[in-house]
Tab-separated table of C-alpha atoms and ligand atoms in Angstrom:
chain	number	residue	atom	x	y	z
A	1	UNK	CA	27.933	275.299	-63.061
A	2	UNK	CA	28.114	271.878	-64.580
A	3	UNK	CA	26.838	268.924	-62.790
A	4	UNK	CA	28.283	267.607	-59.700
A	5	UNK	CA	30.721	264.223	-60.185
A	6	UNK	CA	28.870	261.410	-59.697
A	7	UNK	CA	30.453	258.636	-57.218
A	8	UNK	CA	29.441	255.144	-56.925
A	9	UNK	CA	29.563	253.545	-52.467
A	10	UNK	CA	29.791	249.630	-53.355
A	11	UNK	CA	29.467	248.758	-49.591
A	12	UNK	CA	27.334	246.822	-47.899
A	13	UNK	CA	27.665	247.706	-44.186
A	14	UNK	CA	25.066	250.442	-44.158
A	15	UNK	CA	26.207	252.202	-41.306
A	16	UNK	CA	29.700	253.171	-43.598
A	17	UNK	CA	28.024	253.832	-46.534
A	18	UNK	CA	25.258	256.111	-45.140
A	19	UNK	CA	28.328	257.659	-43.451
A	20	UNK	CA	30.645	257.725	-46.774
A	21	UNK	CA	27.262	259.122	-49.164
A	22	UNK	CA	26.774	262.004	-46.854
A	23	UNK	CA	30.327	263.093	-46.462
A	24	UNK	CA	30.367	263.251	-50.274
A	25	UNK	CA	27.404	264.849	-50.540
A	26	UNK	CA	29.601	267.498	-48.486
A	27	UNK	CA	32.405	267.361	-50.365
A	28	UNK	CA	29.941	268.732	-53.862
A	29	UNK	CA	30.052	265.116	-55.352
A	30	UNK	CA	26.928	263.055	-56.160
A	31	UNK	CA	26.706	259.571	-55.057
A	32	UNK	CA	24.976	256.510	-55.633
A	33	UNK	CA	24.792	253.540	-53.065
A	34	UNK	CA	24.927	249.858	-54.187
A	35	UNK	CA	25.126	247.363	-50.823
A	36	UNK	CA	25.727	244.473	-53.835
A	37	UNK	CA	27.780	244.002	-56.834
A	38	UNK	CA	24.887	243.183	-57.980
A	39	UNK	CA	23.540	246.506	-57.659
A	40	UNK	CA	26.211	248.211	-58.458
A	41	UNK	CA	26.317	245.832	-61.782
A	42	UNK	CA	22.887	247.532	-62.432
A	43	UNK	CA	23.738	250.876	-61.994
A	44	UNK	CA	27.241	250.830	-63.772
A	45	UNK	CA	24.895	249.245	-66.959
A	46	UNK	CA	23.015	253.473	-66.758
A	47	UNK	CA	24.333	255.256	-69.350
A	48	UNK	CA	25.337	258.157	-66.778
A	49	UNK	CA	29.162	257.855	-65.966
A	50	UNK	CA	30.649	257.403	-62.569
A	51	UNK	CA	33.560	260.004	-62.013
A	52	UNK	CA	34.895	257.319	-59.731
A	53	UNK	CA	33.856	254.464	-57.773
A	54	UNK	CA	34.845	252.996	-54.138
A	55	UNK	CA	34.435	249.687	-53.710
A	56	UNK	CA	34.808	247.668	-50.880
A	57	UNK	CA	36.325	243.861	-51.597
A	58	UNK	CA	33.829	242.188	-49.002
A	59	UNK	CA	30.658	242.278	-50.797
A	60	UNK	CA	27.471	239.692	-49.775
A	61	UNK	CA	27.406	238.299	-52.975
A	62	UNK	CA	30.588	238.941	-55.103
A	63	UNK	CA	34.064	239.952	-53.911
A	64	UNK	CA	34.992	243.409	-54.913
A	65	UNK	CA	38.405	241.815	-56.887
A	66	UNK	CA	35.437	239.857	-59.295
A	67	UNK	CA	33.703	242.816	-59.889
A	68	UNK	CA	36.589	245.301	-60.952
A	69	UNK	CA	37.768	242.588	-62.888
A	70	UNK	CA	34.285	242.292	-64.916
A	71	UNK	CA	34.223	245.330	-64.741
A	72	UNK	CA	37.145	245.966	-66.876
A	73	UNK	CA	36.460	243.019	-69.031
A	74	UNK	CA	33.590	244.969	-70.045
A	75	UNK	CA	36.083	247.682	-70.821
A	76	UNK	CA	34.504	249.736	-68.283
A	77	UNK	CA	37.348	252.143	-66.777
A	78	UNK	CA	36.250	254.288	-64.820
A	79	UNK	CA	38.791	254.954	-61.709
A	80	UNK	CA	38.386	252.466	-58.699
A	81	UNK	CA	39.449	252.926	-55.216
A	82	UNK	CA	39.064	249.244	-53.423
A	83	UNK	CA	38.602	249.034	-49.816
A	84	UNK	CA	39.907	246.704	-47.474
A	85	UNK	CA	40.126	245.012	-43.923
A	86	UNK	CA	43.832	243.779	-44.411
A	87	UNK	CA	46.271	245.492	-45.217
A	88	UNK	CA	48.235	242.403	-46.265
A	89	UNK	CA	50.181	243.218	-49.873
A	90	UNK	CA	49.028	240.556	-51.245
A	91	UNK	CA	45.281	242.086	-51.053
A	92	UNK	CA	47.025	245.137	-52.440
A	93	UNK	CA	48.161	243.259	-55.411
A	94	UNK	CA	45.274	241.331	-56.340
A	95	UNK	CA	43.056	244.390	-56.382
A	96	UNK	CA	45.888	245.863	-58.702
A	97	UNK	CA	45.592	242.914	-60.948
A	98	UNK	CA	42.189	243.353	-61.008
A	99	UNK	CA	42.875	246.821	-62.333
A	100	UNK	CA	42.021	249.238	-59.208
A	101	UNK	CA	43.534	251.900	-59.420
A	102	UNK	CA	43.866	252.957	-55.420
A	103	UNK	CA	43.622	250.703	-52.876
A	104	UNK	CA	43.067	252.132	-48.997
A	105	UNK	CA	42.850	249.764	-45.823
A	106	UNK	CA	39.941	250.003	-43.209
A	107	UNK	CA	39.840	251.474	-40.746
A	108	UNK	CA	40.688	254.366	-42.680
A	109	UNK	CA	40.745	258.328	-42.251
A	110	UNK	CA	37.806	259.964	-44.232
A	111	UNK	CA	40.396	262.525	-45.191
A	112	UNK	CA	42.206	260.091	-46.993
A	113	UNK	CA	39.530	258.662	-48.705
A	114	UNK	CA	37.767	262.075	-49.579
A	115	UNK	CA	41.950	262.595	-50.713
A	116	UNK	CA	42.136	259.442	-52.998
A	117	UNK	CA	38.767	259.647	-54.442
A	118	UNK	CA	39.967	263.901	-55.904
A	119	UNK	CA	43.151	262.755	-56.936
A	120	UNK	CA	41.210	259.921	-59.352
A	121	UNK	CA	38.570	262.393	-60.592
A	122	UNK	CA	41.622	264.804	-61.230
A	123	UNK	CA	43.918	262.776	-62.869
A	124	UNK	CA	40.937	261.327	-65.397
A	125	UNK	CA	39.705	264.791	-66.021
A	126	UNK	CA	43.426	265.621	-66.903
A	127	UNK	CA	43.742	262.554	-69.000
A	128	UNK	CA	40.756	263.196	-71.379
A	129	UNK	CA	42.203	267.052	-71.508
A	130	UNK	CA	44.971	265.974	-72.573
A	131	UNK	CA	43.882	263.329	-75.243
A	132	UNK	CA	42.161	265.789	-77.148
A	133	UNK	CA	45.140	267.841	-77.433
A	134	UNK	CA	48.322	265.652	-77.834
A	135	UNK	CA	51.413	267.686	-77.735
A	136	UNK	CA	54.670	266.659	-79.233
A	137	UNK	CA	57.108	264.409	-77.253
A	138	UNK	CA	56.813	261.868	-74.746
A	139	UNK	CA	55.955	259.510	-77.093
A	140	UNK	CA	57.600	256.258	-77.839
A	141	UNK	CA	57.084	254.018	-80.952
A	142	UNK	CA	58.421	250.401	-81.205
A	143	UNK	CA	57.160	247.398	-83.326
A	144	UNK	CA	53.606	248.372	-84.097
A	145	UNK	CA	52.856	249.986	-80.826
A	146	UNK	CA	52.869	253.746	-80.602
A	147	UNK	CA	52.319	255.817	-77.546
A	148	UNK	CA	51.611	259.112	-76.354
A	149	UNK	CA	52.286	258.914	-72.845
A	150	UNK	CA	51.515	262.369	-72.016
A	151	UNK	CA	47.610	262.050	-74.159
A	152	UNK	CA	47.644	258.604	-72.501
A	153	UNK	CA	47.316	257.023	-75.541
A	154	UNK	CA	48.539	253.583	-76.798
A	155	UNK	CA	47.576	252.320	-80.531
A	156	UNK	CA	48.618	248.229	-81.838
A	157	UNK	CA	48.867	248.628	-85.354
A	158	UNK	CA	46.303	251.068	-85.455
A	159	UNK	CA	44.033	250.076	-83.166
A	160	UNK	CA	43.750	251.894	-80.308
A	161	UNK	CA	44.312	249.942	-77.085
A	162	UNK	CA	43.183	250.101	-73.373
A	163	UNK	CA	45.676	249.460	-70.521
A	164	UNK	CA	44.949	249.949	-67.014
A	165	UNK	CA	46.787	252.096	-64.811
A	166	UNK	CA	49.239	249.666	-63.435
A	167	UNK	CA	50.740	248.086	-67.074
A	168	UNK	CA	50.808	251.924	-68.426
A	169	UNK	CA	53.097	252.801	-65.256
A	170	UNK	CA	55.059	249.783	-66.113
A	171	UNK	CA	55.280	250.207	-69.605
A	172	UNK	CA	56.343	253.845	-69.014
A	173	UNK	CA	58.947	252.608	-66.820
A	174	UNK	CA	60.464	250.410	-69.294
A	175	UNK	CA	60.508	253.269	-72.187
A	176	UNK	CA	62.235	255.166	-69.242
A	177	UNK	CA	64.974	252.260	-68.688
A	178	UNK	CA	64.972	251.152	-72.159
A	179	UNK	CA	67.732	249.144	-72.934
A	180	UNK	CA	68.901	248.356	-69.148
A	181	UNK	CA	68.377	245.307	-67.043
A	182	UNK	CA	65.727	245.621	-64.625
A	183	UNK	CA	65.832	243.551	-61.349
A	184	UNK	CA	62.012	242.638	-60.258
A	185	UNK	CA	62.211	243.703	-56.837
A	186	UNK	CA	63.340	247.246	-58.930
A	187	UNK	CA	60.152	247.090	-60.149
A	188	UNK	CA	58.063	246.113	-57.742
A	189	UNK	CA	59.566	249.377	-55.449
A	190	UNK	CA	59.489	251.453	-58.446
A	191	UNK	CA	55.980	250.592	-59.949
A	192	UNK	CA	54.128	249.044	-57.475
A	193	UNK	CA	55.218	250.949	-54.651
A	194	UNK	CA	56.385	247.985	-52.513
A	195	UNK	CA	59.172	247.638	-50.449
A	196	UNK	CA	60.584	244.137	-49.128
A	197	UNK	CA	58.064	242.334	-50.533
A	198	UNK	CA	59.140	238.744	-51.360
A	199	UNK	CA	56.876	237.327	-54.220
A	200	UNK	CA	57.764	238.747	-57.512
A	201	UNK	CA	55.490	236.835	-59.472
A	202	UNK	CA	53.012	239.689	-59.989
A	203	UNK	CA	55.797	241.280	-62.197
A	204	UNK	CA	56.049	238.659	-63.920
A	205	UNK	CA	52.115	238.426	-64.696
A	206	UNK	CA	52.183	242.185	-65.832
A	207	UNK	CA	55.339	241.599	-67.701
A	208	UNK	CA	53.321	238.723	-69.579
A	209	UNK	CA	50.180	240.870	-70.073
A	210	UNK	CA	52.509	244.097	-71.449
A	211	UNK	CA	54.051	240.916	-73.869
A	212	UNK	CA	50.275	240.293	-75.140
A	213	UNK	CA	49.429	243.588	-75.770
A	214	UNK	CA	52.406	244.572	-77.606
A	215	UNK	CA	54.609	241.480	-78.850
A	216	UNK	CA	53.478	239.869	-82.424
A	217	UNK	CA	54.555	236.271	-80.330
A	218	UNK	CA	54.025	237.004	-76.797
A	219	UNK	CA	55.973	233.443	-76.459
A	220	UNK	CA	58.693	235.181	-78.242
A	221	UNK	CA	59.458	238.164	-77.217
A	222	UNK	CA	61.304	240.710	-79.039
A	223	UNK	CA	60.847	243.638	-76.838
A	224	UNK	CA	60.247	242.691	-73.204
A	225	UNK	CA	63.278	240.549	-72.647
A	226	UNK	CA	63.757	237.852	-69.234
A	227	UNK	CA	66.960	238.121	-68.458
A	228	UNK	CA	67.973	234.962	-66.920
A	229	UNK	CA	68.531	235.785	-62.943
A	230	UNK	CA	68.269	239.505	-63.321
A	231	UNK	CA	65.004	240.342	-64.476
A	232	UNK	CA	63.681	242.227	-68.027
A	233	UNK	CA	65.127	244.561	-70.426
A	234	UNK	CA	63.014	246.328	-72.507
A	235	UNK	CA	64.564	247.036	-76.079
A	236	UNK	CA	62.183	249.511	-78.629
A	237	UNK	CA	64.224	248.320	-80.919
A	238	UNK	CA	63.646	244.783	-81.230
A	239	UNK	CA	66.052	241.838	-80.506
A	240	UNK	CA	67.192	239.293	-82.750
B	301	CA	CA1	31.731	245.041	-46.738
């Protein structure tokens, strides 16, 4: 048997997180308990790997959008399921800016946590399968860029490059419409999952993060195109 997956509880209401560590436990996982980001800052700087960590964005000391973001600025990326009181889609949006990658609103069914947290673990266990052994196809090579999406993989000129869940669905989206206008309420229902929701402008700061990773002027694009009044068109190709 190998070791159990280890899971970091960023929560400070102890009552929850008592609560969440033992229903783990149940479940076969491991878990640590941090009631601070700044604890959990101490144990995420162990060598020892989370599998996957649930963090709740009301924190004593930090909010739980800060800390994913450092996080990831630390390019730490392990999987992150936030928690929440509000369900509001903004919250849902910042803490996928912040680069969660799941996002579940209290009160919530332990199920569905216990759900979220497997389907993480699953897909990162799949992803670094899969990187060792990239198959042919589903790749896509423009500019300098290439990707595997299938390994997961994305490489600048040679240098291999992290992107968080959220611009790799979005990027993968693009490759998928290459060439067509996209419309960003399109996007945000086909991407982010949302439906009627009226600020786009989160599209538009993913759109100009994809543009830093990939374009050799991010001020002048040549691949991820604004269409005046529609939206973006990606072209592999290169415009102009
Ligand atoms: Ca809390």
């Amino acid at each position: 048997m190998s070791d159990p997956a280890r899971l970091l509880v960023v929560e400070d209401e102890a009552h929850l997180a008592a609560g969440l560590k033992l229903n783990f436990e149940l479940e076969g996982y491991a878990v640590d308990v941090a009631a601070t980001a700044r604890d959990a800052a101490r144990l995420l700087a162990r060598p020892n790997g989370y599998a996957t960590i649930v963090l709740d964005v009301m924190l004593p000391d930090l909010d739980g959008f800060a800390l994913c973001r450092r996080l990831r600025e630390s390019g730490n990326y392990t999987p992150v399921v936030m928690l929440t009181a509000r369900s509001a889609a903004e919250d849902r949006i910042r803490g996928l800016e912040a680069g969660a990658d799941d996002y579940l609103v209290k009160p919530f069914q332990l199920d569905e946590l216990l759900a979220r947290v497997r389907s993480q673990i699953r897909r990162s266990q799949w992803e670094r399968k899969r990187s060792g052994t990239a198959p042919l196809g589903n790749r896509l090579t423009f500019g300098q860029a290439h990707i595997d999406f299938s390994a997961h993989e994305v490489s600048v000129a040679g240098e291999s490059l992290h992107l968080t869940r959220l611009e790799f669905d979005l990027l993968r989206y693009f490759a998928d419409n290459a060439g067509r206008v996209i419309g960003r309420k399109e996007l945000l229902e086909q991407v982010w999952k949302l439906r009627n929701y009226p600020n786009t402008r989160t599209v538009d700061n993913f759109v100009a993060r994809l543009r830093k990773h990939f374009e050799i002027e991010a001020a002048r694009p040549l691949h991820f195109l604004s269409v005046r009044g529609s939206g973006y068109k990606f072209v592999p190709e290169g415009s102009g």
